[in-house]
Amino acid sequence: MALGNNTQRSYSIIPCFIFVELVIMAGTILLAYYFECTDTFQVHIQGFFCQDGELMKPYPGTEEESFISPLVLYCVLASTPTAIIFIGEISMYFIKSTRETLIVQEKTILTGECCYLNPLLRRIIRFIGVFAFGLFATDIFVNAGQVVTGNLAPYFLTVCKPNYTGNDCRAHHQFINNGNICTGDVEVIEKARRSFPSKHAALSIYSALYATMYITSTIKTKSSRLAKPVLCLGTLCAAFLTGLNRVSEYRNHCSDVIAGFILGSAVALFLGICVVHNFRGTRGAPSKLKPEDPRGVPLMAFPRVESPLETLSAQNHSASMTEVT
Amino acid sequence: MISPKEKSKAPKDSMTLLPCFYFVELPIVASSIVTLYFLELTDLFKPAKVGFQCYDRALSMPYVETNEEMIPLLMLLSLAFAAPAASIMVGEGIVYCLQSKLKGRGGAEGSINAGGCNFNSFLRRTVRFVGVHVFGLCATALVTDVIQLATGYHAPFFLTVCKPNYTLLGISCDSNPYITQDICSGPDQHAILSARKTFPSQHATLSAFAAVYVSMYFNSIISDSTKLLKPILVFAFAIAAGVCGLTQITQYRSHPIDVYVGFLIGSGIAAYLAYHAVGNFRAPTEKAPAQVPAKDALRALTQRGHDSVYHQNKSVSTDELNPQTRLDEVNRQVQREKNSLGSLKRASVDVDLLAPRSPMGKENMVTFSNTLPRVNTPSLDDPARRHMTIHVPVDASRSKQLITEWKQKSLEGRSMTLAEEAGRAAAEATGGEDDDHIPPSLYPTVQARTAERAAMGPRVLIQPRPGASQLVHIPEESQGNVNLSPNSSSAVRAKWMMMAEKGASQRVANPPRLMQVIAMSKQQGLVTVTPKHSETSSSSTSSDSSQYRSPSERDSSSIVTIDAHAPHHPVVHLSSGNGPWEWKAASKGADGPDAYELNEMGKDYRGFRPTKSAGVSPGSSVSDIEQDEPRYGSVATINVAVGGGEESLLGTASRESTLRRKPASLAGGEKDGQADSETDNYYKKIQANRRFKE
C-alpha cells in the first residue's frame, strides 16, 4: 500500500463532516439565535409577592453598564479557549517529541486524491468545533431554563414598579400571579424575568473548564511545574469571579449563579470526557482488542461440558451401527 | 429415553434465558408495578404529618389544577417511557443493520436459541434495555413515592388548597406560628393529599431518570466518528428533562429544592442501572462471548464426537492415534454410564447379564436378541436394577475348532443330513455376509471397548438382589425403534450370526470342552467381572443345582435365549439346568432357497422344549474354577450355563423333555432323538455359518 503507516484513506470523513457535523452545528446556532435575539420563545410569566424583599434590590443598570459587559465577556470566553487550543496544538505539532506521540495517536486522513488532512488540522477543527458547539449548547440550555422558569431577577420589583397602594399589593401574603400590575419599562421587565440560571456564570465556567481540561490533558511538560496549575486555576478563578460579580451586582440570585456553574460544568465535562475523550486521539484501539480475548477461552472450555449430552443419542446409534456392521 | 433428553439438552447454552426472564425479571417488574399502583393511585399509605407556619409565603402559591398542568403526570409517564424506548429501539435497529460495520462495538452480540425460538441480538438488546428502562422508571417512581410519603413536606400550594381555619385553634398564630394540627378546611381532599407529597418532585425524578438513561445509551452506542451527534441527542434529552422538572417550579407544584433533589435521585438511579444492570449498554464481554462461540464450538465438537465415536467403534487403532478424542470419549462414557446405561448397552455389542425382577418363569436367561423392546426388558429402564455387562470374547478359530469337534462327535449315531444343513447354512451365511460384515472385525471392537471400560473402572454391575434370575442379554440398536434403517436388518442379521457362533461355541462344550472354553476366555483376559458375581456363582455352585444359577436361589433353571423379533432372525431360548429349553424362531421371514431350512429351523426352535430336571451337570466343576478365578468368572459363568445346559441336553438326551411341537413338523420319531437332532442341526448350521464367514 502506497499510503504510509500513519495515513489512512477515508472517503466518509468529508461527507460526514458536512452532512452531520455542520448541520448539527447550524441547527444549534440557529436555535441559540432564536433564543437570544428573537421573541420566538416567550418567557414564562412568573408571579411574585409585592413585599418580597428578595426582588427589591436596586437596579444596577443595563447589562452594558456592568463591570463585565456582555460583549467583553463573550469575546473573552470564546477566544480564550480557542487561542489556547490553537497555540497548544501548533506547539505540539512543532515540538518534536510531542509530535511523534501525536502522529502515533492520530492518522493523516487522505480523502480523495489531493486532500491530506493532517493531524494538526483535524485536532484543531475537532477541539475548537466541539468547544463552539458546547458554547452554543450551553447558551441554549441557559436560555431554555430562563424562558421556562421565568425566575425573577433581584431587581425585578425595582423595575416593575407595582402600585403598592393598590388592592393587589396590600396584603403581605398576596401572591401576584400575573405581571399586569407592573408599571415600569416593559423591555427592562422582560430582561428581569430571565434570571435562572445565570448565563454569564454558565458560559464562563464552561469556557474555563474546557480550557482547563485541554491544558491538563495535553500539556505534559516536566520542566515547569507551576505553569499548568497557574493557567488552570487562573481561568477557573476568572469564571468564578464572573459569577460572583453577577451576584454582587444584584443581577442574579446566588442560586442562579450556582445553577449556571453546575450547568456549564456539566456540559464541559460531558464534552471533554465523552466526546473528545480527554483530548486524546481517536485511537482508543487497545480497548477494542480486549473483548476478543475472552472469546477464545470458552470456545475451548465451555462446550466440553455439554457436548456429550447432545451427541449421546446420535453417537450411540452410530456406534451400534458401526459395531454391528 | 433418548429423545427427550436430547430435546432438553440441545439448547443448553440458553437454558436459563427464558426461565430467568419469566420467573425472575417479570415478577420483579410486576411486583414493582403493583407496589407503585398502591402507592400512587390509592390512599393506602398516608404521608407523614408535618406542621407548617401560619401564612407561610412559600406555601401560599396558587394552585394549578391537575388538568391545567403543563405536563400532567400521565403525560410525563408516557413521555418518560415512550421517548427513551423509541430512541432505544431506533438506535438498536440502526446498530443491528450496521452490525457488520460496527462489529466489535455494541453489535457484537450473537443470537440465542431458547425454547425453539431464535432471539437475535436486536431483539435481546432491545428487550433488555427497554425492560431495564421500564423497571428503572418503576423503581424511580417507587423511591420517589416512598420519600414523599416519609417526609410529607408541603407543596407550595398547600395553604391555597388547605385553606386553614386559623380561628379553629385556641391559640392564635401570633403566639405560636407553627401549626401541627390538621386544620384544613379546603374541600378538595385529593389536592390536599397531593400537596403533602412534594419532596422530591415526581416529575423531576422520572424525567431525569429517563434522560440520563437514554443519554447513557446514546453515549455508549454512538461511535466517535461523529462528534456532534452524540452531544446533540444528549443535550436534547437533558433539556427536555430539565424543562419537565422546571415547570414544576414555575407552576408552584414543587419547591426548587424538590426538583433539584429529584434530578439527583433520578440521575443516580439511571446511572446505577446503566452501569450495573445493562453493563453500560455494551455487549456483555464476559457473557456474550461465552454464549456465542459456545454454540458454534458445541456444534463442532458434536461433529467431532460423532466422528470419533465412529472411528473408535470402527477400529481400535483410532484410540491410540487420537488421544484427545479418546479423552473425550472417556468423559462421555463416564457421564453416559450415569445417565443412560440402557442406551449405552445398546450402543455396544455387550452381553448384559441382568436380572429382571420377576422370576421370568424361574429361569436363568441368556438372551441373544436382535430387537429387544423395552417391554421385554423392563430392567433396562429401571434404574434400581443393576446390570452386568459382560463382553464375551469369542475366538473365531477356537470356536470353529470346537464346533468341528463337537460335530464330529455328534454325527455319530445321529440320523441327520448334514449336507442339507451345511448348504442351507452356507446360503444363509452368504446372505448374511455379503450384506456387510466380517464379524472378525467386530470382535476387536468389542474387545477394545471392553479393555477401555475395564480401564475406566467398575463397569460391570451385578445385581446383588436375590430373587431375580439372570439374563445374558445382547441387545441390538433397533431397540429404540427409532432408527430402523434398511441397513439395520442386515446388520442385525450379521450380529445375530455372531451371537449364534457364541452360542454354538458354548453349546458345543461338553465338560472337558467347557473347561477348555473357559480357559481360553481366561487367556484372553478381556472380560471384566466383579468378584461379587463370582461369589454368587460360587454360591450357586454350592447349591448344587445348575452351575450357573441366579443369586436368588429361587429358581434353578437358566435360559439361553436368542430372540429375534424382526423377520429373518430366529428367537432362541436356550435354557439349561432345571429349566426348560426353549427354541424359537420367527420363520415368517424365510424366503427363497432358505425357506425350507428356515421353516424347519423355525419349527425346531419353536417346538423344541426339553425340560431338564437333572441338577447334576458337569458345569459344577467349572464353577469351581470360577471360585478360583473370580476375575473371569462371568464369562465362565456364561459358558458354564450354556454349556452345562447343552451338555445335559445332549448327553442325557433330555429325559423329561416336554416336546411341544407342531404336528406338521417331524412326524414320529423318538422325542429325545429328535430334540438332539434338531439341536444338532442348529449347531451345524451355525458352524457352517462360521466357516463361511471366515
Short mmCIF file of C-alpha atoms in Angstrom, two decimals, chain A residues 19-308:
data_model
loop_
_atom_site.label_atom_id
_atom_site.label_comp_id
_atom_site.label_asym_id
_atom_site.label_seq_id
_atom_site.Cartn_x
_atom_site.Cartn_y
_atom_site.Cartn_z
CA PHE A 19 -23.78 16.50 6.44
CA VAL A 20 -23.71 15.67 10.08
CA GLU A 21 -21.47 18.00 11.97
CA LEU A 22 -22.22 21.12 10.07
CA VAL A 23 -25.94 20.51 10.07
CA ILE A 24 -25.96 19.93 13.77
CA MET A 25 -23.80 22.94 14.31
CA ALA A 26 -26.02 25.11 12.15
CA GLY A 27 -29.11 23.92 13.95
CA THR A 28 -27.57 24.67 17.28
CA ILE A 29 -26.51 28.14 16.23
CA LEU A 30 -29.91 28.81 14.78
CA LEU A 31 -31.64 27.75 17.97
CA ALA A 32 -29.33 29.89 20.03
CA TYR A 33 -30.01 32.77 17.74
CA TYR A 34 -33.73 32.35 18.19
CA PHE A 35 -33.34 32.22 21.90
CA GLU A 36 -31.10 35.22 22.10
CA CYS A 37 -32.25 37.65 19.55
CA THR A 38 -35.86 36.97 18.80
CA ASP A 39 -39.09 36.71 20.69
CA THR A 40 -39.87 33.27 19.42
CA PHE A 41 -39.88 31.82 22.87
CA GLN A 42 -41.94 33.86 25.24
CA VAL A 43 -40.73 33.89 28.74
CA HIS A 44 -42.91 32.40 31.34
CA ILE A 45 -44.73 34.95 33.42
CA GLN A 46 -43.81 34.25 36.97
CA GLY A 47 -45.82 35.58 39.85
CA PHE A 48 -44.40 37.32 42.86
CA PHE A 49 -45.19 38.80 46.19
CA CYS A 50 -45.34 42.51 46.31
CA GLN A 51 -43.40 42.80 49.50
CA ASP A 52 -40.77 40.28 48.55
CA GLY A 53 -37.51 41.60 49.81
CA GLU A 54 -35.53 39.34 47.56
CA LEU A 55 -36.81 41.08 44.48
CA MET A 56 -36.40 44.61 45.71
CA LYS A 57 -32.69 45.00 45.12
CA PRO A 58 -31.59 48.14 43.37
CA TYR A 59 -31.42 48.14 39.65
CA PRO A 60 -27.80 48.03 38.58
CA GLY A 61 -28.39 49.46 35.15
CA THR A 62 -28.29 47.72 31.82
CA GLU A 63 -26.01 44.86 31.07
CA GLU A 64 -23.58 47.06 29.23
CA GLU A 65 -23.07 49.12 32.34
CA SER A 66 -21.91 46.09 34.23
CA PHE A 67 -18.35 45.65 35.34
CA ILE A 68 -18.13 42.77 32.95
CA SER A 69 -20.04 43.78 29.92
CA PRO A 70 -21.57 41.01 27.89
CA LEU A 71 -19.63 41.85 24.78
CA VAL A 72 -16.31 41.65 26.56
CA LEU A 73 -17.33 38.55 28.34
CA TYR A 74 -18.43 36.76 25.24
CA CYS A 75 -15.35 37.71 23.34
CA VAL A 76 -13.07 36.61 26.12
CA LEU A 77 -14.74 33.34 26.85
CA ALA A 78 -14.98 32.45 23.21
CA SER A 79 -11.47 33.46 22.28
CA THR A 80 -9.51 32.23 25.25
CA PRO A 81 -10.02 28.51 24.84
CA THR A 82 -9.76 28.87 21.10
CA ALA A 83 -6.45 30.59 21.40
CA ILE A 84 -5.22 28.11 23.96
CA ILE A 85 -6.18 25.18 21.80
CA PHE A 86 -4.68 26.73 18.73
CA ILE A 87 -1.41 27.55 20.37
CA GLY A 88 -1.26 24.27 22.11
CA GLU A 89 -1.87 22.21 19.02
CA ILE A 90 0.59 24.12 16.91
CA SER A 91 3.25 23.94 19.54
CA MET A 92 2.62 20.26 19.98
CA TYR A 93 2.94 19.78 16.29
CA PHE A 94 6.19 21.60 16.01
CA ILE A 95 7.84 20.26 19.09
CA LYS A 96 9.46 17.06 18.01
CA SER A 97 8.82 14.84 20.98
CA THR A 98 5.18 15.58 21.25
CA ARG A 99 4.75 15.44 17.55
CA GLU A 100 5.72 11.84 17.41
CA THR A 101 3.21 10.84 20.00
CA LEU A 102 0.69 12.97 18.26
CA ILE A 103 1.26 11.22 14.98
CA VAL A 104 1.05 7.91 16.68
CA GLN A 105 -2.28 8.87 18.11
CA GLU A 106 -3.69 10.40 15.02
CA LYS A 107 -3.58 9.40 11.43
CA THR A 108 -3.37 11.57 8.43
CA ILE A 109 -6.58 11.19 6.54
CA LEU A 110 -6.37 11.06 2.82
CA THR A 111 -9.62 11.95 1.22
CA GLY A 112 -9.86 11.68 -2.48
CA GLU A 113 -6.67 12.34 -4.35
CA CYS A 114 -5.41 15.61 -3.11
CA CYS A 115 -6.71 16.41 0.26
CA TYR A 116 -4.48 15.50 3.11
CA LEU A 117 -5.92 16.20 6.47
CA ASN A 118 -3.01 16.05 8.76
CA PRO A 119 -3.39 15.54 12.49
CA LEU A 120 -2.85 19.17 13.29
CA LEU A 121 -5.76 20.30 11.20
CA ARG A 122 -8.01 17.53 12.37
CA ARG A 123 -7.35 18.11 16.01
CA ILE A 124 -7.76 21.85 15.81
CA ILE A 125 -11.01 21.57 13.96
CA ARG A 126 -12.30 18.91 16.26
CA PHE A 127 -11.49 20.59 19.53
CA ILE A 128 -12.50 24.05 18.54
CA GLY A 129 -15.61 22.80 16.86
CA VAL A 130 -16.67 20.89 19.87
CA PHE A 131 -15.91 23.85 22.01
CA ALA A 132 -18.05 26.12 19.84
CA PHE A 133 -20.83 23.62 19.83
CA GLY A 134 -20.69 23.38 23.57
CA LEU A 135 -20.78 27.11 23.86
CA PHE A 136 -23.94 27.36 21.86
CA ALA A 137 -25.40 24.37 23.60
CA THR A 138 -24.76 25.98 26.96
CA ASP A 139 -26.39 29.10 25.71
CA ILE A 140 -29.41 27.11 24.65
CA PHE A 141 -29.54 25.43 28.00
CA VAL A 142 -29.38 28.68 29.81
CA ASN A 143 -31.97 30.33 27.65
CA ALA A 144 -34.29 27.38 27.91
CA GLY A 145 -34.02 27.45 31.65
CA GLN A 146 -34.61 31.14 31.77
CA VAL A 147 -37.57 31.01 29.45
CA VAL A 148 -39.17 28.10 31.14
CA THR A 149 -38.75 29.17 34.68
CA GLY A 150 -39.12 32.88 34.23
CA ASN A 151 -37.38 33.35 37.51
CA LEU A 152 -37.31 36.94 38.55
CA ALA A 153 -34.13 38.87 38.92
CA PRO A 154 -33.36 40.50 42.26
CA TYR A 155 -34.11 43.92 40.89
CA PHE A 156 -37.47 42.92 39.43
CA LEU A 157 -39.71 44.87 41.76
CA THR A 158 -37.50 47.87 41.32
CA VAL A 159 -38.01 47.91 37.61
CA CYS A 160 -41.55 46.63 37.79
CA LYS A 161 -42.71 49.42 39.99
CA PRO A 162 -46.01 47.91 41.03
CA ASN A 163 -48.65 50.02 42.59
CA TYR A 164 -48.10 49.23 46.23
CA THR A 165 -51.07 51.19 47.27
CA GLY A 166 -53.45 49.20 45.14
CA ASN A 167 -55.60 46.35 46.26
CA ASP A 168 -53.31 43.71 44.90
CA CYS A 169 -50.25 44.54 46.85
CA ARG A 170 -51.75 45.44 50.13
CA ALA A 171 -51.76 42.06 51.78
CA HIS A 172 -48.46 40.66 52.89
CA HIS A 173 -49.02 37.18 51.62
CA GLN A 174 -50.88 38.08 48.50
CA PHE A 175 -49.36 36.39 45.53
CA ILE A 176 -49.44 38.26 42.28
CA ASN A 177 -49.89 35.74 39.61
CA ASN A 178 -49.83 37.97 36.59
CA GLY A 179 -47.47 40.73 35.75
CA ASN A 180 -50.12 43.19 34.77
CA ILE A 181 -49.58 45.39 37.75
CA CYS A 182 -46.11 46.37 36.61
CA THR A 183 -45.81 49.93 35.54
CA GLY A 184 -42.18 50.08 34.60
CA ASP A 185 -40.36 49.72 31.33
CA VAL A 186 -41.53 46.58 29.55
CA GLU A 187 -38.18 45.94 27.96
CA VAL A 188 -36.32 46.01 31.21
CA ILE A 189 -39.02 43.94 32.93
CA GLU A 190 -38.66 41.37 30.22
CA LYS A 191 -34.96 41.16 30.91
CA ALA A 192 -35.60 40.99 34.62
CA ARG A 193 -37.64 37.87 34.12
CA ARG A 194 -34.66 36.00 32.82
CA SER A 195 -32.54 35.13 35.70
CA PHE A 196 -32.36 31.43 36.24
CA PRO A 197 -29.77 30.16 35.53
CA SER A 198 -27.17 32.80 35.12
CA LYS A 199 -25.94 32.95 31.59
CA HIS A 200 -22.68 34.60 32.41
CA ALA A 201 -21.85 32.09 35.02
CA ALA A 202 -22.70 29.14 32.84
CA LEU A 203 -20.83 30.32 29.80
CA SER A 204 -17.79 31.44 31.68
CA ILE A 205 -17.47 28.29 33.68
CA TYR A 206 -17.99 26.22 30.59
CA SER A 207 -15.29 28.00 28.71
CA ALA A 208 -12.90 27.96 31.61
CA LEU A 209 -13.45 24.31 32.32
CA TYR A 210 -13.00 23.32 28.73
CA ALA A 211 -9.75 25.21 28.50
CA THR A 212 -8.64 23.73 31.78
CA MET A 213 -9.33 20.24 30.64
CA TYR A 214 -7.44 20.84 27.46
CA ILE A 215 -4.47 22.21 29.27
CA THR A 216 -4.49 19.44 31.78
CA SER A 217 -4.64 16.66 29.32
CA THR A 218 -2.35 17.92 26.59
CA ILE A 219 0.43 19.89 28.14
CA LYS A 220 2.74 17.38 29.69
CA THR A 221 5.85 19.34 30.31
CA LYS A 222 8.00 18.46 33.23
CA SER A 223 10.28 21.45 33.17
CA SER A 224 7.70 23.78 34.56
CA ARG A 225 5.70 22.58 37.47
CA LEU A 226 3.67 25.67 38.04
CA ALA A 227 2.67 26.80 34.60
CA LYS A 228 -0.11 24.36 34.23
CA PRO A 229 -1.74 24.91 37.63
CA VAL A 230 -1.49 28.62 37.26
CA LEU A 231 -3.16 28.55 33.90
CA CYS A 232 -5.89 26.24 35.02
CA LEU A 233 -6.65 27.94 38.28
CA GLY A 234 -6.45 31.31 36.62
CA THR A 235 -9.13 30.53 34.13
CA LEU A 236 -11.31 28.86 36.69
CA CYS A 237 -10.96 31.75 39.08
CA ALA A 238 -11.88 34.18 36.36
CA ALA A 239 -15.03 32.25 35.64
CA PHE A 240 -15.83 32.03 39.30
CA LEU A 241 -15.35 35.69 39.79
CA THR A 242 -17.56 36.41 36.85
CA GLY A 243 -20.34 34.54 38.52
CA LEU A 244 -19.79 36.24 41.83
CA ASN A 245 -19.82 39.56 40.08
CA ARG A 246 -23.30 38.78 38.88
CA VAL A 247 -24.46 38.25 42.42
CA SER A 248 -22.73 41.27 43.81
CA GLU A 249 -24.27 43.45 41.16
CA TYR A 250 -27.73 42.17 42.06
CA ARG A 251 -28.18 40.83 38.62
CA ASN A 252 -28.71 37.27 39.67
CA HIS A 253 -29.58 35.33 42.73
CA CYS A 254 -26.98 33.18 44.26
CA SER A 255 -28.91 30.10 43.27
CA ASP A 256 -28.96 31.23 39.67
CA VAL A 257 -25.23 31.52 39.60
CA ILE A 258 -24.75 28.17 41.22
CA ALA A 259 -27.13 26.60 38.76
CA GLY A 260 -25.22 28.24 35.96
CA PHE A 261 -21.97 26.88 37.30
CA ILE A 262 -23.38 23.41 37.51
CA LEU A 263 -24.83 23.62 34.06
CA GLY A 264 -21.68 24.91 32.42
CA SER A 265 -19.53 22.41 34.26
CA ALA A 266 -21.75 19.54 33.25
CA VAL A 267 -21.64 20.48 29.61
CA ALA A 268 -17.91 20.98 29.63
CA LEU A 269 -17.24 17.74 31.42
CA PHE A 270 -19.50 15.79 29.15
CA LEU A 271 -17.94 17.19 26.03
CA GLY A 272 -14.44 16.84 27.29
CA ILE A 273 -14.75 13.30 28.59
CA CYS A 274 -17.34 11.62 26.45
CA VAL A 275 -16.98 13.39 23.15
CA VAL A 276 -13.36 14.27 22.64
CA HIS A 277 -12.15 11.73 25.16
CA ASN A 278 -9.91 13.97 27.19
CA PHE A 279 -8.43 15.49 24.07
CA ARG A 280 -6.67 12.34 23.07
CA GLY A 281 -6.52 10.86 19.66
CA THR A 282 -9.29 8.88 18.15
CA ARG A 283 -7.37 5.70 18.50
CA GLY A 284 -8.60 4.15 21.62
CA ALA A 285 -7.72 0.97 19.82
CA PRO A 286 -6.35 -1.15 22.65
CA SER A 287 -9.69 -1.16 24.34
CA LYS A 288 -11.27 -2.67 21.29
CA LEU A 289 -8.88 -5.54 21.19
CA LYS A 290 -9.63 -6.65 24.69
CA PRO A 291 -13.04 -8.18 24.20
CA GLU A 292 -11.61 -10.53 21.63
CA ASP A 293 -9.52 -12.37 24.14
CA PRO A 294 -12.06 -13.93 26.47
CA ARG A 295 -13.91 -15.11 23.47
CA GLY A 296 -11.40 -17.81 22.75
CA VAL A 297 -11.37 -19.35 26.15
CA PRO A 298 -14.89 -20.61 26.47
CA LEU A 299 -14.70 -21.74 22.92
CA MET A 300 -12.41 -24.40 24.12
CA ALA A 301 -13.63 -24.94 27.61
CA PHE A 302 -17.31 -24.46 27.55
CA PRO A 303 -18.76 -26.99 25.18
CA ARG A 304 -16.92 -29.89 26.58
CA VAL A 305 -19.36 -29.97 29.39
CA GLU A 306 -22.34 -30.19 27.18
CA SER A 307 -21.41 -31.93 24.04
CA PRO A 308 -21.67 -35.46 25.34
#
